[in-house]
GROMACS .gro file of C-alpha atoms in nm:
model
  268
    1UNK     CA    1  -3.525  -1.283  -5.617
    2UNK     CA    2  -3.579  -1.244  -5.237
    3UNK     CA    3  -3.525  -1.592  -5.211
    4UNK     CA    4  -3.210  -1.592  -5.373
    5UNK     CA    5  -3.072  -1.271  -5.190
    6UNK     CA    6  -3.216  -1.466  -4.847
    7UNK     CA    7  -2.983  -1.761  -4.937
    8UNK     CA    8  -2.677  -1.536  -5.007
    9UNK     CA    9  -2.680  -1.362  -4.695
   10UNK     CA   10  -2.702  -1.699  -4.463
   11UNK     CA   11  -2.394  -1.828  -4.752
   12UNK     CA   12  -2.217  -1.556  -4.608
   13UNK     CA   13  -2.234  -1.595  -4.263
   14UNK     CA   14  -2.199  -1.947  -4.271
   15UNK     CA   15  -1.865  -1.850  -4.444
   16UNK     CA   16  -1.753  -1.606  -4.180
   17UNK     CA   17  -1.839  -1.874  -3.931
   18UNK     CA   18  -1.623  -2.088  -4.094
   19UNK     CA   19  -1.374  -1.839  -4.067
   20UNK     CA   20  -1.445  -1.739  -3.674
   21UNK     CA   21  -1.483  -2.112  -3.542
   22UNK     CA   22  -1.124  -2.250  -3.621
   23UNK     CA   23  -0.961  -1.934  -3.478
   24UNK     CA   24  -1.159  -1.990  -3.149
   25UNK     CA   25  -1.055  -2.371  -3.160
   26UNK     CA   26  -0.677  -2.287  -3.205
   27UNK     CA   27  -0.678  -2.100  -2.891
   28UNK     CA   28  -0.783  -2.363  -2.667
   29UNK     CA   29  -0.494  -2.595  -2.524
   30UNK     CA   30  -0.436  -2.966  -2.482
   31UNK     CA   31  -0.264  -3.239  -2.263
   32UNK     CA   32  -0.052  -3.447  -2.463
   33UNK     CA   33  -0.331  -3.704  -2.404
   34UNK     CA   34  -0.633  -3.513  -2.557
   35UNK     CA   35  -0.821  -3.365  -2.249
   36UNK     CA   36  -0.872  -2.967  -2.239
   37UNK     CA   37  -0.669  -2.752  -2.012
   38UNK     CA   38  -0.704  -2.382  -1.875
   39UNK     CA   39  -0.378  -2.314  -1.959
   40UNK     CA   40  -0.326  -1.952  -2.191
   41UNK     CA   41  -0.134  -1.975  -2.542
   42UNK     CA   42   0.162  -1.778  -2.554
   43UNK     CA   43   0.142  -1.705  -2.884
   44UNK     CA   44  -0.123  -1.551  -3.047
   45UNK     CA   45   0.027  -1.547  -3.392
   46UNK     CA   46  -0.246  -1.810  -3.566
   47UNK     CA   47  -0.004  -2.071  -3.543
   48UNK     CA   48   0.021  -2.342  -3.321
   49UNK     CA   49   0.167  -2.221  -2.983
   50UNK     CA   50   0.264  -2.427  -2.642
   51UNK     CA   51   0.007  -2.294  -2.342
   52UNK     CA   52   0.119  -2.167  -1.973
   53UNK     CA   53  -0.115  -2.160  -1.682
   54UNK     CA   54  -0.200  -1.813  -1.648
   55UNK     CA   55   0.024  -1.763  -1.349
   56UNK     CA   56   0.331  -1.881  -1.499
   57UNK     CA   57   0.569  -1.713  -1.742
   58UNK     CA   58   0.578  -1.863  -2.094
   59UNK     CA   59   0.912  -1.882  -2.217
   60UNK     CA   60   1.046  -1.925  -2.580
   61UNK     CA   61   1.183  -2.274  -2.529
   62UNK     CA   62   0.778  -2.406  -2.499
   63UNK     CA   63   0.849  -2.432  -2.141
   64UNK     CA   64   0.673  -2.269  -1.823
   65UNK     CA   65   0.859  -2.111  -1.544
   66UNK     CA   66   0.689  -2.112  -1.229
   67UNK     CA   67   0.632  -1.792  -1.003
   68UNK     CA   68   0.613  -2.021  -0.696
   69UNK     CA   69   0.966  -2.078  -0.531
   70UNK     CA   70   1.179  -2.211  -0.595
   71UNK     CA   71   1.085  -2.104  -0.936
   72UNK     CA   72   1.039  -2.441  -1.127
   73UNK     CA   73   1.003  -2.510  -1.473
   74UNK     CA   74   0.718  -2.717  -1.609
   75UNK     CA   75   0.588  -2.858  -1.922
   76UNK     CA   76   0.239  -2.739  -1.995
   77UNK     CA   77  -0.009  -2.827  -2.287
   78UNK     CA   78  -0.031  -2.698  -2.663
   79UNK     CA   79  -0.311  -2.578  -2.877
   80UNK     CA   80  -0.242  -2.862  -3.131
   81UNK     CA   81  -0.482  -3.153  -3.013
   82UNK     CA   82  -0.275  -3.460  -3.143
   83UNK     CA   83   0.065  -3.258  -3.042
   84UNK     CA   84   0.205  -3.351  -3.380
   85UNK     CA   85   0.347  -2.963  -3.461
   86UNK     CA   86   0.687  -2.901  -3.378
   87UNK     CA   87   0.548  -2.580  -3.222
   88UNK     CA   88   0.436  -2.777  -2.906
   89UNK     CA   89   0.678  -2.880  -2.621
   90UNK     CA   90   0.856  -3.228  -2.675
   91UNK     CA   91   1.033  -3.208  -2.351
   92UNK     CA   92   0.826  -3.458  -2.050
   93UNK     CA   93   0.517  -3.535  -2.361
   94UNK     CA   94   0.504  -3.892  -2.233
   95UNK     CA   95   0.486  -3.829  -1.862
   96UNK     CA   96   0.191  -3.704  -1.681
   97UNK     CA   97   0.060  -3.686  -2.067
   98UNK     CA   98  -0.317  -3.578  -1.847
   99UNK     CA   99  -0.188  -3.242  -1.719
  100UNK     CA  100   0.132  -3.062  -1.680
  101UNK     CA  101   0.468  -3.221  -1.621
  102UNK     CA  102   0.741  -3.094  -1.392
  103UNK     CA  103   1.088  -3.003  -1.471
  104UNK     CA  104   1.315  -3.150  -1.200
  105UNK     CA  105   1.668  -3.022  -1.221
  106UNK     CA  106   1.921  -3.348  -1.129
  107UNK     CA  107   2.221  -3.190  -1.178
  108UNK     CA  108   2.328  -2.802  -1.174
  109UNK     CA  109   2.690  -2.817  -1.098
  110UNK     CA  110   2.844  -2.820  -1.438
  111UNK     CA  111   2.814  -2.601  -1.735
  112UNK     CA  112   2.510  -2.809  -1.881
  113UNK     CA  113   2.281  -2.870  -1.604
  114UNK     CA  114   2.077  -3.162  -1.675
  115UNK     CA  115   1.687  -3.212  -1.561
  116UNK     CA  116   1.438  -3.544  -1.537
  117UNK     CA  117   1.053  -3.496  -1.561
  118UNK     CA  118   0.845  -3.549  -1.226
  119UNK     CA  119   1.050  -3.724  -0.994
  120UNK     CA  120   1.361  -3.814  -0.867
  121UNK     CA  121   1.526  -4.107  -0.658
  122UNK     CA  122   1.791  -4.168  -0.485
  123UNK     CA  123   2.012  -4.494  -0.611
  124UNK     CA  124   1.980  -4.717  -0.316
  125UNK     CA  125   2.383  -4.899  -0.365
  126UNK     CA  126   2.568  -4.558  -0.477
  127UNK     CA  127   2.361  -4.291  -0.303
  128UNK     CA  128   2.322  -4.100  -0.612
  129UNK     CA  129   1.989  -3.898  -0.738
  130UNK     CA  130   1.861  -4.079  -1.041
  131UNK     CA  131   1.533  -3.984  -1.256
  132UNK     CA  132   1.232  -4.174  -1.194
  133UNK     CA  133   1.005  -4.416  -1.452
  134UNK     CA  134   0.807  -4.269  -1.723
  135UNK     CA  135   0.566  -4.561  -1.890
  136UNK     CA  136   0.749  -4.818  -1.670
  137UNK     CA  137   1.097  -4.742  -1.835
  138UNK     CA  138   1.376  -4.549  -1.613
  139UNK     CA  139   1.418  -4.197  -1.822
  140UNK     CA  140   1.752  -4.057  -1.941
  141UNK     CA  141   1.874  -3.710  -1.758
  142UNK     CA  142   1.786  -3.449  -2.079
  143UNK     CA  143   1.944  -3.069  -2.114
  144UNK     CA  144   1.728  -2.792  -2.147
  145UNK     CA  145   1.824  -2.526  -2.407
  146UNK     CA  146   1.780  -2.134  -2.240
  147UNK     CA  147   1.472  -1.945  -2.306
  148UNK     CA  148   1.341  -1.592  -2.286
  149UNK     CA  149   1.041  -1.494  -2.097
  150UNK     CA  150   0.726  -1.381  -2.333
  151UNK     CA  151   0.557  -1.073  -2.251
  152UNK     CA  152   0.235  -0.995  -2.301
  153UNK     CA  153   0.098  -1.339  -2.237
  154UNK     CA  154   0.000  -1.536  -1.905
  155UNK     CA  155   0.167  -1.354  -1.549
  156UNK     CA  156   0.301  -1.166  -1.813
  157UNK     CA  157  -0.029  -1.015  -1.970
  158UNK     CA  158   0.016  -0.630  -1.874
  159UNK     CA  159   0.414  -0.620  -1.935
  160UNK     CA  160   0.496  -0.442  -2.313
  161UNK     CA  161   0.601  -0.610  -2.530
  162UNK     CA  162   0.919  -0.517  -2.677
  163UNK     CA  163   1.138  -0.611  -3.011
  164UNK     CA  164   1.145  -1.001  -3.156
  165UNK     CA  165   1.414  -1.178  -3.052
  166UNK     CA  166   1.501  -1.569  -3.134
  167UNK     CA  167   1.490  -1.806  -2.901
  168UNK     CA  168   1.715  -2.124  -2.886
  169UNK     CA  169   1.628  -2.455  -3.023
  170UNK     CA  170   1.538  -2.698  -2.758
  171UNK     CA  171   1.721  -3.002  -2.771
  172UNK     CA  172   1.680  -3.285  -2.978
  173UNK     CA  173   1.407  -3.060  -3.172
  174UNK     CA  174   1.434  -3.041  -3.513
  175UNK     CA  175   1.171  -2.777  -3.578
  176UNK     CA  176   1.225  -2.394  -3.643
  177UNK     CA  177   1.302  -2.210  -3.365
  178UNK     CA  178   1.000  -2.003  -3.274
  179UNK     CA  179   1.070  -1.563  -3.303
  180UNK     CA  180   0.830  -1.413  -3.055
  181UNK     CA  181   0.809  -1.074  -2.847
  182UNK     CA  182   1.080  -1.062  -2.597
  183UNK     CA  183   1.224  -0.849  -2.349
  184UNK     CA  184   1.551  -0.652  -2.484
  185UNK     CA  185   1.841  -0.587  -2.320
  186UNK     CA  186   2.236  -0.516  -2.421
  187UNK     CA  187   2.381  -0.801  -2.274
  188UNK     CA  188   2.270  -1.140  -2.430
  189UNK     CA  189   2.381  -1.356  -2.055
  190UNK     CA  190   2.088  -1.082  -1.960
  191UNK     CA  191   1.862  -1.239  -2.138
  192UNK     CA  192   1.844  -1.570  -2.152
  193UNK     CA  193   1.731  -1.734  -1.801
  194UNK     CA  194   1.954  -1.993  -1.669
  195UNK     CA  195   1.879  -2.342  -1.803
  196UNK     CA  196   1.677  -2.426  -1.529
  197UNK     CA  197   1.624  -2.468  -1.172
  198UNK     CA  198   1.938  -2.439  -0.955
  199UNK     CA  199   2.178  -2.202  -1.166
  200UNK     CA  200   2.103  -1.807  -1.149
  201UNK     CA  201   1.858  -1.655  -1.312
  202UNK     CA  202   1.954  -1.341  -1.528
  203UNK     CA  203   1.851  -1.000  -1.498
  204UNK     CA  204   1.540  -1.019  -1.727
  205UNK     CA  205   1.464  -1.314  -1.606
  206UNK     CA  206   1.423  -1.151  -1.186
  207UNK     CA  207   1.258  -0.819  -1.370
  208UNK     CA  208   1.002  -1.036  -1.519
  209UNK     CA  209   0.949  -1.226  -1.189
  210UNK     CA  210   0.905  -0.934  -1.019
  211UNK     CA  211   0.696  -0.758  -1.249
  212UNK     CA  212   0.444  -1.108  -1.212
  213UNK     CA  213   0.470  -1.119  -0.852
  214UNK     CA  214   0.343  -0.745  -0.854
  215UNK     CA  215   0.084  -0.796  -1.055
  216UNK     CA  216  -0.056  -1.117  -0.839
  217UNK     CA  217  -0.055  -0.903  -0.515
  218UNK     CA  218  -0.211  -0.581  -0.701
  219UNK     CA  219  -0.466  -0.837  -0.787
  220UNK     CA  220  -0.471  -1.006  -0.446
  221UNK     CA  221  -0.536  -0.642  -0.267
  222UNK     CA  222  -0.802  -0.547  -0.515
  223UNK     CA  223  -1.008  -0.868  -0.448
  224UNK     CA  224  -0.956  -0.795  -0.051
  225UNK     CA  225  -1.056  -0.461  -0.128
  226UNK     CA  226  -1.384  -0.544  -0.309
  227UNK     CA  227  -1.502  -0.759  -0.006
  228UNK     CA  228  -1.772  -0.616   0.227
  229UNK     CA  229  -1.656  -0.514   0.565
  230UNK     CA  230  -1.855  -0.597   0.858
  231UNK     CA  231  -1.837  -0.356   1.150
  232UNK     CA  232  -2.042  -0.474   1.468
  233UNK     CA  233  -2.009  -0.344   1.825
  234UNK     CA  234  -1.763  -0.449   2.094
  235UNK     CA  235  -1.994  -0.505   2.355
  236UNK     CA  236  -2.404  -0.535   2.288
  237UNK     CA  237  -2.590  -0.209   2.407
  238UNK     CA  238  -2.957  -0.131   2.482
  239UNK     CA  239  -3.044   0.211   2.377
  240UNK     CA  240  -3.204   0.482   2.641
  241UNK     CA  241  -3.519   0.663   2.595
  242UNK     CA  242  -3.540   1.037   2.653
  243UNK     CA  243  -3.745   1.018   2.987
  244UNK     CA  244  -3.453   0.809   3.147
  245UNK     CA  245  -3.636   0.497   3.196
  246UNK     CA  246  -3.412   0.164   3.175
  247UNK     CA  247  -3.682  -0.034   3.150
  248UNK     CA  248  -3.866  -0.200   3.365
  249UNK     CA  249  -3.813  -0.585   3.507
  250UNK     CA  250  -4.023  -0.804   3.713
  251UNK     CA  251  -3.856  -0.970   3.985
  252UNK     CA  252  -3.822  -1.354   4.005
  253UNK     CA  253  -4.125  -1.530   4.254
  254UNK     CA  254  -4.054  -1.565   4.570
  255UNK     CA  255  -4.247  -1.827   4.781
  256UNK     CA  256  -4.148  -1.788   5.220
  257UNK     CA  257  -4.122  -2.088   5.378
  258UNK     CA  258  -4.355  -2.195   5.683
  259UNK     CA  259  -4.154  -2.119   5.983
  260UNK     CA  260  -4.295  -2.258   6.333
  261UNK     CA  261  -4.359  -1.945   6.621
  262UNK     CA  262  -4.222  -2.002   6.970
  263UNK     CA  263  -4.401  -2.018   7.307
  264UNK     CA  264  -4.284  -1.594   7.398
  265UNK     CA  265  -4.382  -1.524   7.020
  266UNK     CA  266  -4.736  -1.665   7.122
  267UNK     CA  267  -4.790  -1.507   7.413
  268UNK     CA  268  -4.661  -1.178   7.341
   0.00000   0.00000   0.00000
């Protein structure tokens, strides 16, 4: 009977484990090539969710928006391992599949801004910015749909959450758009940020900045803070005892010379 009640009890833990080990394993994220990354999910809804680094801000189009100026959007990595969900970012998966891609906007002067991934050149016979190569093939300039910024996640971590909001699709994705926490406001050009580098971001979209670039220099001060401080004296000092004495030296040898004595020195 003990036996049996012994085998029961390690059935059940080896069933919670079960249970415990793929939840673990769903929040680690990916490069579109396999290899780990410290990026953070930014969703933490059991589903598959894109990952940020932890000092971007994840936004609801599965990109990240930078906190370093000139504010640049990125694609990061995704808690699927073979990036087959329609959950993880499909914008710059074949370039730089070993880490994060960048986001380079081309063109922001018209309504539809339009973006490459990495790199840029310049056309060498009209003068004009092209996108550069990915897998030895020049890429085609791609739109980026608008996103909202995720709180609660990444340089977002201590910002409240507030009501669900729907993000738009990303283009030329055919998966459901993702609903997530966002931040609310009554004017919907409020909340989306801009498409991108190079058009102005909207109101949210500077609060949540802010708010992240608060939090990193609270953070930075509180590190400088914990660090011992070493006080030592302008000048060194010897200290004096009570009965006055400076202490005592010994003066350096001193050897006279032979000096030769004149005739009046001798005979005086």
């Amino acid at each position: 009977m003990g036996s049996w009640s012994l085998l029961g009890g390690l059935a059940l833990q080896l069933s919670l484990l079960c249970l415990i080990v793929p939840t673990r394993a769903a929040n680690k994220c990916y490069y579109p090539n396999g290899d780990e990354s410290t990026d953070t999910p930014c969703f933490f809804d059991g589903d598959i969710s894109h990952c940020c680094a932890s000092s971007a801000i994840c936004l609801t189009n599965k990109l990240c928006l930078s906190l370093d100026e000139p504010y640049h959007l990125s694609r990061g990595s995704c808690t699927d391992l073979d990036w087959r969900s329609g959950n993880c970012p499909t914008i710059c998966k074949d370039a730089q599949q070993s880490s994060g891609a960048a986001v380079v906007p081309l063109n922001t002067t018209g309504p539809d801004p339009t973006f490459c991934c990495n790199s840029l050149f310049t056309n060498t016979t009209s003068g004009d910015l092209i996108c550069g190569y990915v897998k030895g093939s020049p890429q085609t300039p791609f739109m980026v749909a608008n996103g909202t910024a995720i709180p609660g996640v990444a340089a977002l971590s201590n910002l409240v959450k507030g009501s669900s909001n729907t993000s738009s699709p990303v283009a030329n994705d055919t998966s459901t758009p993702r609903t997530g926490s966002s931040i609310t406001s009554n004017n919907s050009n409020d909340v989306a940020i801009g498409a991108g580098v190079g058009v102005p971001l909207g109101v949210i979209a500077l609060l949540s900045i802010g708010w992240a670039l608060w939090e990193r220099r609270k953070r930075k001060r509180a590190s400088l803070l914990a660090q011992p401080v070493h006080m030592e004296p302008l000048h060194p000092y010897q200290p004096v005892t009570n009965d006055r004495n400076f202490g005592v030296s010994e003066l350096g040898a001193y050897t006279a010379k032979p000096a030769e004595l004149n005739q009046n020195q001798l005979r005086g």
